[in-house]
Short mmCIF file of C-alpha atoms and ligand atoms in Angstrom, two decimals:
data_model
loop_
_atom_site.label_atom_id
_atom_site.label_comp_id
_atom_site.label_asym_id
_atom_site.label_seq_id
_atom_site.Cartn_x
_atom_site.Cartn_y
_atom_site.Cartn_z
CA MET O 401 65.15 -184.41 -148.73
CA ARG O 402 65.74 -181.75 -146.07
CA THR O 403 62.69 -179.55 -145.42
CA TRP O 404 61.88 -176.34 -143.54
CA ASP O 405 58.67 -174.46 -142.73
CA VAL O 406 59.98 -171.17 -144.12
CA LEU O 407 62.76 -170.59 -146.62
CA VAL O 408 64.06 -167.02 -146.94
CA ILE O 409 65.98 -166.18 -150.11
CA GLY O 410 68.33 -163.23 -149.61
CA GLY O 411 70.30 -162.25 -146.52
CA GLY O 412 70.02 -158.45 -146.69
CA PRO O 413 68.08 -156.40 -144.12
CA ALA O 414 64.72 -157.64 -145.50
CA GLY O 415 65.72 -161.31 -145.40
CA LEU O 416 67.28 -161.04 -141.94
CA ALA O 417 64.18 -159.37 -140.47
CA ALA O 418 61.94 -161.91 -142.25
CA ALA O 419 63.92 -164.89 -140.92
CA ILE O 420 63.95 -163.56 -137.34
CA SER O 421 60.22 -162.87 -137.47
CA ALA O 422 59.41 -166.29 -139.01
CA HIS O 423 61.49 -167.99 -136.30
CA GLU O 424 59.85 -165.96 -133.51
CA ASN O 425 56.43 -166.99 -134.86
CA GLY O 426 57.28 -170.68 -134.61
CA GLY O 427 58.48 -171.45 -138.16
CA ARG O 428 61.56 -173.66 -138.63
CA THR O 429 63.48 -171.30 -140.88
CA LEU O 430 66.43 -171.44 -143.29
CA LEU O 431 67.99 -168.34 -144.88
CA ILE O 432 69.93 -168.61 -148.13
CA GLU O 433 72.41 -165.99 -149.31
CA ARG O 434 74.51 -166.08 -152.49
CA GLU O 435 77.32 -163.93 -151.04
CA ALA O 436 79.85 -164.97 -148.38
CA ARG O 437 78.46 -162.66 -145.69
CA LEU O 438 75.00 -161.63 -144.51
CA GLY O 439 73.91 -157.97 -144.64
CA GLY O 440 73.10 -157.49 -148.34
CA ILE O 441 73.95 -154.15 -149.92
CA LEU O 442 74.35 -152.55 -146.47
CA LYS O 443 77.82 -154.12 -146.22
CA GLN O 444 79.12 -151.46 -148.62
CA CYS O 445 77.06 -148.49 -147.29
CA ILE O 446 79.59 -147.18 -144.78
CA HIS O 447 78.02 -143.70 -144.42
CA ASP O 448 75.62 -143.02 -141.57
CA GLY O 449 71.89 -142.23 -141.58
CA PHE O 450 70.47 -145.75 -141.27
CA GLY O 451 68.02 -146.70 -138.52
CA LEU O 452 66.74 -143.25 -137.45
CA ILE O 453 63.13 -144.50 -137.33
CA ARG O 454 63.75 -147.95 -135.85
CA PHE O 455 66.56 -147.23 -133.40
CA GLY O 456 66.40 -143.42 -133.09
CA GLU O 457 70.11 -143.42 -133.90
CA LYS O 458 72.21 -142.63 -136.96
CA LEU O 459 73.94 -145.91 -137.80
CA SER O 460 76.16 -146.89 -140.72
CA GLY O 461 74.87 -149.64 -143.06
CA PRO O 462 77.12 -152.36 -141.54
CA GLU O 463 76.11 -151.28 -137.99
CA TYR O 464 72.41 -151.46 -138.89
CA ALA O 465 72.83 -154.90 -140.51
CA GLY O 466 75.00 -155.99 -137.56
CA ARG O 467 72.15 -155.47 -135.09
CA PHE O 468 69.96 -157.91 -137.06
CA ILE O 469 72.80 -160.37 -137.67
CA GLU O 470 73.40 -160.52 -133.87
CA ARG O 471 69.71 -161.30 -133.24
CA PHE O 472 69.69 -163.82 -136.10
CA ARG O 473 72.72 -165.66 -134.67
CA ALA O 474 71.48 -165.47 -131.06
CA ALA O 475 68.21 -167.11 -132.14
CA GLY O 476 70.17 -170.00 -133.73
CA ILE O 477 68.46 -169.63 -137.13
CA GLU O 478 70.03 -171.78 -139.84
CA SER O 479 71.65 -170.13 -142.86
CA MET O 480 73.60 -171.14 -145.96
CA THR O 481 75.92 -168.55 -147.50
CA LEU O 482 77.72 -168.74 -150.87
CA THR O 483 74.56 -170.54 -151.96
CA PHE O 484 72.49 -169.52 -154.96
CA VAL O 485 68.86 -170.42 -155.55
CA THR O 486 68.56 -171.37 -159.20
CA CYS O 487 65.10 -172.88 -159.48
CA ILE O 488 61.84 -173.11 -157.55
CA GLU O 489 58.95 -175.42 -158.32
CA LYS O 490 55.61 -175.70 -156.60
CA GLY O 491 55.04 -179.26 -155.41
CA GLU O 492 51.98 -180.90 -153.86
CA GLU O 493 53.02 -180.14 -150.27
CA GLY O 494 55.01 -176.97 -150.72
CA PHE O 495 58.00 -175.87 -152.75
CA LEU O 496 61.01 -177.67 -154.16
CA VAL O 497 63.99 -175.34 -154.22
CA THR O 498 67.21 -176.10 -156.09
CA LEU O 499 70.40 -174.68 -154.59
CA VAL O 500 73.95 -174.52 -155.90
CA ASN O 501 76.98 -174.11 -153.66
CA ARG O 502 80.49 -175.49 -153.16
CA ASP O 503 79.03 -178.83 -152.05
CA GLY O 504 77.19 -179.18 -155.36
CA VAL O 505 73.49 -179.08 -156.23
CA GLU O 506 70.80 -179.87 -153.66
CA THR O 507 67.01 -179.77 -153.73
CA ILE O 508 65.30 -178.86 -150.47
CA GLY O 509 61.65 -178.47 -149.48
CA ALA O 510 59.74 -175.62 -147.81
CA LYS O 511 56.10 -174.98 -146.91
CA ALA O 512 56.45 -171.21 -147.46
CA LEU O 513 58.95 -169.02 -149.30
CA ILE O 514 60.03 -165.44 -148.74
CA LEU O 515 61.62 -163.62 -151.66
CA ALA O 516 64.01 -161.01 -150.20
CA THR O 517 66.36 -160.78 -153.16
CA GLY O 518 66.74 -156.97 -153.19
CA CYS O 519 67.10 -154.89 -156.35
CA ARG O 520 69.60 -154.30 -159.11
CA GLU O 521 70.84 -151.09 -160.72
CA ARG O 522 69.96 -149.83 -164.19
CA THR O 523 73.01 -149.81 -166.42
CA ALA O 524 74.26 -147.57 -169.27
CA LYS O 525 72.59 -149.96 -171.75
CA GLN O 526 69.20 -149.21 -170.19
CA VAL O 527 69.51 -145.42 -170.58
CA SER O 528 70.72 -145.37 -174.21
CA ILE O 529 74.10 -143.63 -174.00
CA HIS O 530 75.87 -143.72 -177.36
CA GLY O 531 79.58 -143.83 -178.14
CA THR O 532 82.53 -146.12 -177.55
CA ARG O 533 82.78 -148.70 -174.76
CA PRO O 534 85.70 -147.45 -172.67
CA ALA O 535 86.62 -148.45 -169.10
CA GLY O 536 85.55 -145.92 -166.49
CA VAL O 537 81.75 -146.23 -166.74
CA PHE O 538 80.35 -147.65 -163.49
CA THR O 539 76.99 -147.99 -161.82
CA ALA O 540 77.00 -146.13 -158.48
CA GLY O 541 76.79 -149.43 -156.58
CA THR O 542 79.84 -150.83 -158.36
CA ALA O 543 81.77 -147.61 -157.64
CA GLN O 544 80.64 -147.91 -154.00
CA HIS O 545 81.88 -151.52 -153.89
CA PHE O 546 85.29 -150.52 -155.31
CA THR O 547 85.70 -147.55 -152.98
CA ASN O 548 84.30 -148.90 -149.71
CA LEU O 549 85.03 -152.64 -149.83
CA LEU O 550 88.05 -153.00 -152.13
CA GLY O 551 89.78 -149.70 -151.22
CA GLN O 552 90.19 -148.78 -154.93
CA LEU O 553 89.29 -145.31 -156.23
CA PRO O 554 87.36 -145.81 -159.50
CA GLY O 555 88.62 -142.51 -161.02
CA ARG O 556 89.89 -138.95 -160.44
CA GLN O 557 87.65 -136.69 -162.58
CA CYS O 558 84.09 -137.93 -162.15
CA VAL O 559 80.73 -137.05 -163.67
CA ILE O 560 77.57 -138.47 -162.16
CA LEU O 561 74.46 -139.14 -164.23
CA GLY O 562 71.25 -139.28 -162.20
CA SER O 563 70.46 -137.77 -158.83
CA GLY O 564 69.35 -140.98 -157.11
CA ASP O 565 70.45 -141.44 -153.51
CA ILE O 566 73.35 -143.79 -154.27
CA GLY O 567 74.77 -141.33 -156.83
CA LEU O 568 74.50 -138.45 -154.33
CA ILE O 569 76.18 -140.49 -151.62
CA MET O 570 78.94 -141.49 -154.04
CA ALA O 571 79.46 -137.83 -155.05
CA ARG O 572 80.35 -137.08 -151.41
CA ARG O 573 82.32 -140.29 -150.91
CA LEU O 574 84.50 -139.79 -154.01
CA THR O 575 85.16 -136.16 -152.98
CA LEU O 576 86.24 -137.29 -149.50
CA GLU O 577 88.56 -139.86 -151.10
CA GLY O 578 90.32 -137.18 -153.19
CA ALA O 579 88.52 -137.44 -156.55
CA ARG O 580 86.97 -134.37 -158.19
CA VAL O 581 83.25 -134.60 -158.89
CA LEU O 582 82.58 -132.20 -161.76
CA GLY O 583 78.80 -132.31 -161.45
CA VAL O 584 75.64 -134.35 -161.10
CA TYR O 585 73.39 -134.32 -164.19
CA GLU O 586 69.70 -135.17 -163.89
CA ALA O 587 67.26 -135.45 -166.82
CA LYS O 588 64.20 -134.67 -164.70
CA SER O 589 63.40 -131.13 -163.58
CA THR O 590 63.44 -132.21 -159.90
CA PRO O 591 66.04 -134.31 -158.03
CA SER O 592 65.44 -138.07 -157.65
CA GLY O 593 67.15 -138.42 -154.26
CA LEU O 594 66.07 -137.48 -150.75
CA THR O 595 66.25 -133.75 -149.92
CA ARG O 596 68.59 -134.49 -146.99
CA ASN O 597 71.06 -136.14 -149.40
CA ILE O 598 70.96 -133.15 -151.81
CA HIS O 599 72.05 -130.91 -148.91
CA GLN O 600 74.46 -133.23 -147.12
CA CYS O 601 76.14 -134.73 -150.20
CA LEU O 602 76.08 -131.93 -152.82
CA HIS O 603 75.52 -128.50 -151.26
CA ASP O 604 77.90 -129.12 -148.35
CA TYR O 605 80.68 -130.06 -150.82
CA ASN O 606 79.94 -127.43 -153.51
CA ILE O 607 79.11 -130.11 -156.09
CA PRO O 608 76.85 -128.62 -158.79
CA LEU O 609 73.50 -130.28 -159.62
CA HIS O 610 72.33 -129.68 -163.21
CA LEU O 611 68.63 -130.48 -163.60
CA SER O 612 67.06 -131.09 -167.05
CA HIS O 613 70.41 -132.32 -168.45
CA THR O 614 71.56 -135.74 -169.59
CA ILE O 615 74.59 -137.48 -171.03
CA THR O 616 74.11 -138.36 -174.67
CA ARG O 617 77.53 -139.78 -175.64
CA VAL O 618 80.75 -141.09 -174.14
CA PHE O 619 84.22 -140.75 -175.70
CA GLY O 620 87.47 -142.67 -175.20
CA GLN O 621 89.20 -145.79 -176.45
CA ASP O 622 90.68 -147.75 -173.53
CA ARG O 623 89.57 -145.28 -170.84
CA LEU O 624 86.77 -142.71 -170.79
CA SER O 625 88.13 -139.31 -171.88
CA ALA O 626 84.98 -137.12 -172.07
CA VAL O 627 81.19 -137.10 -172.05
CA GLU O 628 78.71 -135.12 -174.13
CA ILE O 629 76.07 -133.34 -172.06
CA SER O 630 72.77 -132.10 -173.52
CA GLN O 631 69.86 -130.16 -172.12
CA VAL O 632 66.54 -131.99 -172.30
CA ASP O 633 62.97 -130.81 -172.83
CA GLU O 634 60.02 -131.51 -170.52
CA LYS O 635 59.69 -134.99 -172.06
CA MET O 636 63.37 -135.63 -171.25
CA ARG O 637 64.36 -135.57 -174.96
CA PRO O 638 67.80 -134.02 -175.71
CA ILE O 639 67.50 -130.54 -177.26
CA PRO O 640 69.60 -130.35 -180.47
CA GLY O 641 72.33 -127.71 -180.41
CA THR O 642 72.73 -127.69 -176.60
CA GLN O 643 75.59 -130.25 -176.50
CA GLU O 644 78.71 -129.55 -174.44
CA ILE O 645 81.79 -131.75 -174.12
CA LEU O 646 83.19 -132.26 -170.61
CA SER O 647 86.57 -133.98 -170.07
CA CYS O 648 86.51 -136.66 -167.36
CA ASP O 649 87.87 -140.15 -166.72
CA THR O 650 84.87 -141.63 -164.88
CA LEU O 651 81.11 -141.71 -165.40
CA ILE O 652 78.99 -142.93 -162.50
CA LEU O 653 75.39 -143.94 -163.26
CA SER O 654 72.69 -143.56 -160.64
CA VAL O 655 69.69 -143.99 -162.92
CA GLY O 656 67.36 -146.19 -160.94
CA LEU O 657 66.90 -149.50 -159.18
CA ILE O 658 64.73 -152.40 -160.35
CA PRO O 659 63.43 -155.09 -157.97
CA GLU O 660 65.21 -158.41 -158.61
CA ASN O 661 62.43 -160.84 -159.40
CA GLU O 662 63.71 -163.51 -161.76
CA LEU O 663 62.69 -166.25 -159.34
CA ALA O 664 59.24 -164.70 -158.93
CA GLU O 665 58.81 -164.57 -162.71
CA LYS O 666 59.78 -168.24 -163.03
CA LEU O 667 57.10 -169.09 -160.46
CA GLY O 668 54.51 -167.18 -162.52
CA ILE O 669 53.97 -164.57 -159.80
CA ARG O 670 52.06 -161.50 -161.01
CA LEU O 671 54.29 -158.40 -161.04
CA ASP O 672 52.97 -154.87 -160.64
CA PRO O 673 54.16 -152.79 -163.65
CA ASP O 674 54.43 -149.70 -161.41
CA THR O 675 56.51 -151.18 -158.56
CA LYS O 676 58.17 -153.85 -160.81
CA GLY O 677 57.83 -156.13 -157.77
CA PRO O 678 55.22 -158.80 -156.99
CA ALA O 679 51.66 -157.59 -156.42
CA CYS O 680 50.92 -158.57 -152.79
CA ASN O 681 48.16 -158.50 -150.20
CA ALA O 682 48.48 -156.93 -146.73
CA GLN O 683 50.23 -160.08 -145.44
CA LEU O 684 52.76 -159.57 -148.28
CA MET O 685 51.71 -162.84 -149.92
CA THR O 686 52.14 -162.76 -153.70
CA SER O 687 49.68 -164.10 -156.28
CA VAL O 688 51.14 -167.60 -155.71
CA ASP O 689 49.91 -169.14 -152.43
CA GLY O 690 52.71 -169.55 -149.88
CA VAL O 691 55.17 -167.15 -151.56
CA PHE O 692 55.83 -163.85 -149.78
CA SER O 693 57.89 -160.83 -150.83
CA CYS O 694 59.60 -158.03 -148.88
CA GLY O 695 62.23 -155.28 -148.97
CA ASN O 696 63.52 -153.95 -152.26
CA ALA O 697 62.35 -157.05 -154.13
CA LEU O 698 58.78 -155.92 -153.30
CA HIS O 699 59.28 -152.23 -154.20
CA VAL O 700 62.30 -149.94 -154.03
CA ASN O 701 62.47 -148.35 -150.58
CA ASP O 702 64.36 -145.21 -149.67
CA LEU O 703 64.69 -146.04 -145.95
CA VAL O 704 66.02 -149.34 -144.69
CA ASP O 705 63.75 -149.10 -141.60
CA TYR O 706 60.75 -149.86 -143.85
CA VAL O 707 62.68 -152.66 -145.56
CA SER O 708 63.01 -154.36 -142.16
CA GLU O 709 59.35 -153.66 -141.38
CA SER O 710 58.17 -155.40 -144.56
CA GLY O 711 60.55 -158.30 -143.80
CA GLU O 712 58.92 -158.73 -140.40
CA THR O 713 55.42 -158.70 -141.93
CA ALA O 714 56.39 -161.32 -144.53
CA GLY O 715 58.19 -163.48 -141.93
CA ARG O 716 55.33 -163.46 -139.44
CA ASN O 717 52.75 -164.37 -142.09
CA ALA O 718 54.93 -167.01 -143.77
CA ALA O 719 55.40 -168.80 -140.41
CA ARG O 720 51.62 -168.74 -139.85
CA TYR O 721 50.78 -169.80 -143.42
CA GLU O 722 48.32 -172.73 -143.46
CA GLY O 723 47.22 -172.75 -147.09
CA LYS O 724 43.69 -171.46 -146.38
CA ALA O 725 41.63 -170.21 -149.33
CA ARG O 726 41.85 -166.48 -150.01
CA ARG O 727 39.10 -163.93 -150.66
CA GLU O 728 40.98 -161.15 -152.38
CA ILE O 729 39.69 -157.73 -153.34
CA PRO O 730 41.73 -155.16 -155.29
CA VAL O 731 43.41 -152.05 -153.87
CA LYS O 732 43.90 -149.64 -156.75
CA ALA O 733 46.16 -146.60 -156.74
CA SER O 734 45.26 -144.05 -159.35
CA GLY O 735 45.69 -140.49 -160.58
CA ALA O 736 48.72 -138.73 -159.17
CA LEU O 737 49.91 -141.82 -157.26
CA LEU O 738 52.81 -143.74 -158.78
CA TYR O 739 51.93 -146.86 -156.78
CA ALA O 740 50.58 -148.24 -153.52
CA VAL O 741 51.50 -151.48 -151.71
CA PRO O 742 49.63 -153.75 -150.91
CA GLN O 743 47.77 -154.14 -154.18
CA SER O 744 45.00 -156.34 -152.69
CA LEU O 745 43.38 -157.38 -149.39
CA ASN O 746 42.54 -160.93 -148.35
CA LEU O 747 39.22 -160.75 -146.51
CA ASN O 748 40.01 -164.08 -144.80
CA ALA O 749 43.06 -162.50 -143.12
CA ASP O 750 43.56 -159.93 -140.37
CA ASN O 751 43.65 -156.48 -142.04
CA ARG O 752 43.32 -154.41 -138.86
CA GLU O 753 46.83 -152.93 -138.99
CA THR O 754 47.56 -152.87 -142.70
CA VAL O 755 50.71 -150.92 -143.50
CA LEU O 756 50.17 -148.99 -146.73
CA TYR O 757 53.22 -147.68 -148.62
CA PHE O 758 52.79 -145.22 -151.49
CA ARG O 759 54.61 -142.68 -153.67
CA SER O 760 53.36 -139.77 -155.74
CA ARG O 761 54.13 -139.66 -159.47
CA GLU O 762 55.44 -136.07 -159.34
CA VAL O 763 56.11 -133.28 -156.85
CA LEU O 764 52.71 -132.18 -155.47
CA ASN O 765 51.97 -129.29 -153.14
CA GLY O 766 48.88 -129.00 -150.97
CA CYS O 767 47.15 -132.33 -151.57
CA ARG O 768 44.70 -134.69 -149.92
CA LEU O 769 44.97 -138.48 -150.01
CA THR O 770 41.66 -140.30 -150.02
CA ILE O 771 40.78 -143.95 -149.59
CA THR O 772 37.37 -145.00 -150.84
CA ALA O 773 35.65 -148.35 -150.41
CA ASP O 774 32.93 -148.97 -153.00
CA GLY O 775 32.80 -145.23 -153.70
CA ARG O 776 32.46 -144.23 -149.98
CA GLU O 777 35.30 -142.13 -148.58
CA VAL O 778 36.62 -144.06 -145.55
CA PHE O 779 39.90 -142.25 -144.90
CA ALA O 780 41.49 -138.93 -145.85
CA LYS O 781 44.72 -137.16 -144.97
CA LYS O 782 46.13 -133.80 -146.03
CA TYR O 783 49.78 -133.46 -147.05
CA PRO O 784 51.52 -130.08 -147.47
CA PHE O 785 53.63 -131.76 -150.18
CA LEU O 786 54.43 -135.18 -151.64
CA ARG O 787 57.65 -135.98 -153.49
CA PRO O 788 58.36 -139.14 -155.54
CA PRO O 789 61.75 -139.83 -153.85
CA GLU O 790 60.09 -139.91 -150.41
CA MET O 791 57.93 -142.97 -149.83
CA GLU O 792 54.95 -142.41 -147.52
CA ARG O 793 53.56 -144.87 -144.98
CA LEU O 794 50.14 -145.16 -143.32
CA VAL O 795 48.61 -147.76 -141.01
CA ILE O 796 44.93 -148.40 -141.88
CA ASP O 797 42.31 -150.59 -140.17
CA PHE O 798 40.59 -152.03 -143.25
CA SER O 799 38.43 -154.35 -141.10
CA ALA O 800 36.39 -151.29 -140.04
CA PHE O 801 34.99 -150.57 -143.52
CA GLY O 802 32.43 -153.39 -143.91
CA LEU O 803 34.16 -154.86 -146.98
CA THR O 804 32.57 -157.67 -149.01
CA ASP O 805 33.81 -159.93 -151.82
CA ALA O 806 32.48 -157.39 -154.33
CA SER O 807 34.28 -154.45 -152.70
CA GLU O 808 36.96 -152.39 -154.35
CA ILE O 809 39.39 -150.07 -152.56
CA ALA O 810 40.61 -146.99 -154.43
CA ILE O 811 43.44 -144.72 -153.28
CA ASP O 812 43.66 -141.35 -154.93
CA ILE O 813 45.05 -137.86 -154.45
CA GLU O 814 43.23 -134.56 -154.86
CA VAL O 815 45.78 -131.98 -155.90
CA ASN O 816 45.54 -128.24 -155.41
CA ASP O 817 48.89 -127.35 -156.88
CA HIS O 818 51.31 -129.24 -159.22
CA ALA O 819 54.83 -127.94 -158.51
C1 FAD P 1160 74.06 -150.37 -154.85
C2 FAD P 1160 73.07 -149.96 -153.81
C3 FAD P 1160 73.45 -149.05 -152.80
C4 FAD P 1160 72.52 -148.63 -151.85
N1 FAD P 1160 72.90 -147.69 -150.95
C5 FAD P 1160 71.98 -147.27 -150.07
C6 FAD P 1160 72.33 -146.27 -149.13
O1 FAD P 1160 73.43 -145.77 -149.15
N2 FAD P 1160 71.38 -145.89 -148.21
C7 FAD P 1160 70.12 -146.46 -148.18
O2 FAD P 1160 69.28 -146.10 -147.31
N3 FAD P 1160 69.78 -147.39 -149.06
C8 FAD P 1160 70.67 -147.78 -149.99
N4 FAD P 1160 70.30 -148.71 -150.91
C9 FAD P 1160 68.97 -149.22 -150.81
C10 FAD P 1160 69.10 -150.55 -150.07
O3 FAD P 1160 69.11 -151.54 -151.06
C11 FAD P 1160 68.00 -150.88 -149.06
O4 FAD P 1160 67.93 -149.91 -148.06
C12 FAD P 1160 68.19 -152.25 -148.41
O5 FAD P 1160 69.54 -152.64 -148.31
C13 FAD P 1160 67.42 -153.27 -149.19
O6 FAD P 1160 67.42 -154.46 -148.45
P1 FAD P 1160 67.03 -155.82 -149.11
O7 FAD P 1160 67.27 -156.86 -148.06
O8 FAD P 1160 65.69 -155.72 -149.70
O9 FAD P 1160 68.06 -156.00 -150.32
P2 FAD P 1160 69.64 -156.21 -150.35
O10 FAD P 1160 70.32 -155.48 -149.27
O11 FAD P 1160 70.04 -155.91 -151.75
O12 FAD P 1160 69.77 -157.80 -150.09
C14 FAD P 1160 69.34 -158.78 -151.01
C15 FAD P 1160 70.21 -160.02 -150.81
O13 FAD P 1160 69.66 -161.10 -151.58
C16 FAD P 1160 70.74 -161.87 -152.11
N5 FAD P 1160 70.22 -162.64 -153.26
C17 FAD P 1160 69.63 -162.14 -154.38
N6 FAD P 1160 69.28 -163.15 -155.22
C18 FAD P 1160 69.63 -164.31 -154.61
C19 FAD P 1160 69.53 -165.69 -154.99
N7 FAD P 1160 68.94 -166.10 -156.15
N8 FAD P 1160 70.00 -166.63 -154.13
C20 FAD P 1160 70.57 -166.25 -152.95
N9 FAD P 1160 70.70 -164.96 -152.56
C21 FAD P 1160 70.24 -163.99 -153.37
C22 FAD P 1160 71.78 -160.80 -152.46
O14 FAD P 1160 73.08 -161.33 -152.56
C23 FAD P 1160 71.64 -159.82 -151.29
O15 FAD P 1160 72.52 -160.10 -150.23
C24 FAD P 1160 71.21 -149.15 -151.87
C25 FAD P 1160 70.86 -150.08 -152.86
C26 FAD P 1160 71.76 -150.47 -153.83
C27 FAD P 1160 71.33 -151.47 -154.90
#
């Protein structure tokens, strides 16, 4: 049986950064990707805006991925494309991983695993839209794939449900390609996408954004012919009597991303119900020893720069993994925080430069983030505002707080003003 020190599953920006980092830290590394080419979802993101933090430049998705692919190839790291990981089992000396590709089925061995499998999009079935089942209803990612990779326009008269970033970017893209985008409808009272995308993709192209509205029904036999739009109340329930019918031939859904963690679930890894990704410590090791997680499989990121950063953390720690016992204490996000990553600290590991990612549950103005250890405030920072679409990042030296096995870390927000 062929074996490696580190096996990376997924060849998107997280997996590429993880593999490079594992290799640079002395791990013999193999990367496995189910598609024909490396780069993950960035292959179809041909707009610019990637890499501002890491490279100080506005790159397109393929350009950003290309920089990592060049480093990956130059380092001579092994990869297998058109290869799908179907099963992982924990053996006595590591993991047994079953792969399927054009050569057949193979089982390989690895001391450590990195799950960099990205995320998937919510579909119409997951947001309860009634009506017929006509052609012309796409997730934003599928519409992006058609438009940018296959050169096929998905429709001419488009309605977009959800104001997530991919939907906003597709509103602009479809307009540039000659389609008419009739409007973006969002059930929440605030947009889900980044502020810069609201301006650059909607305002600059006179595309209307309708907050507190949703689509309740689709019409059409072979092809979509119209959608029913309803206003919603503060609990996002449609308000009877507010329905309007809008003729269109295409409905694009941008209603959320969910970390792809089927393999993690099969391994019995504990998932965080708030991130929907594995609960990890500061080294990005999951609840199963030797399995690490990064990128959008860990939690949905809005900036690819942080996806690469988490890949590097997972790669470095997977290469150094020696199977030592852990002493884990919980890191709990509460109150107005939607989530925080990592969800625990291993006191046997180096926690001096722990990168903490978090999001607020709602738009908050004038607030103060606090970190307490055993009830003592050890860190605080004021924020003029926090918005759920914009993930925040802090670097904290947790080794300075005198933590013991009985310690508990709590992260909270004091709010002066709910928007
Ligand atoms: C449709 C879509 C469009 C997006 N557009 C933008 C955008 O315009 N701008 C932006 O900043 N962010 C965008 N994002 C967010 C984007 O996903 C992240 O910025 C980044 O690409 C995530 O990197 P990743 O490596 O974690 O995941 P991905 O890029 O999704 O890579 C995961 C890789 O894992 C592979 N994989 C999964 N399961 C297996 C398996 N079992 N075996 C082998 N391989 C497997 C997949 O084929 C894929 O290549 C988009 C996300 C989606 C889903």
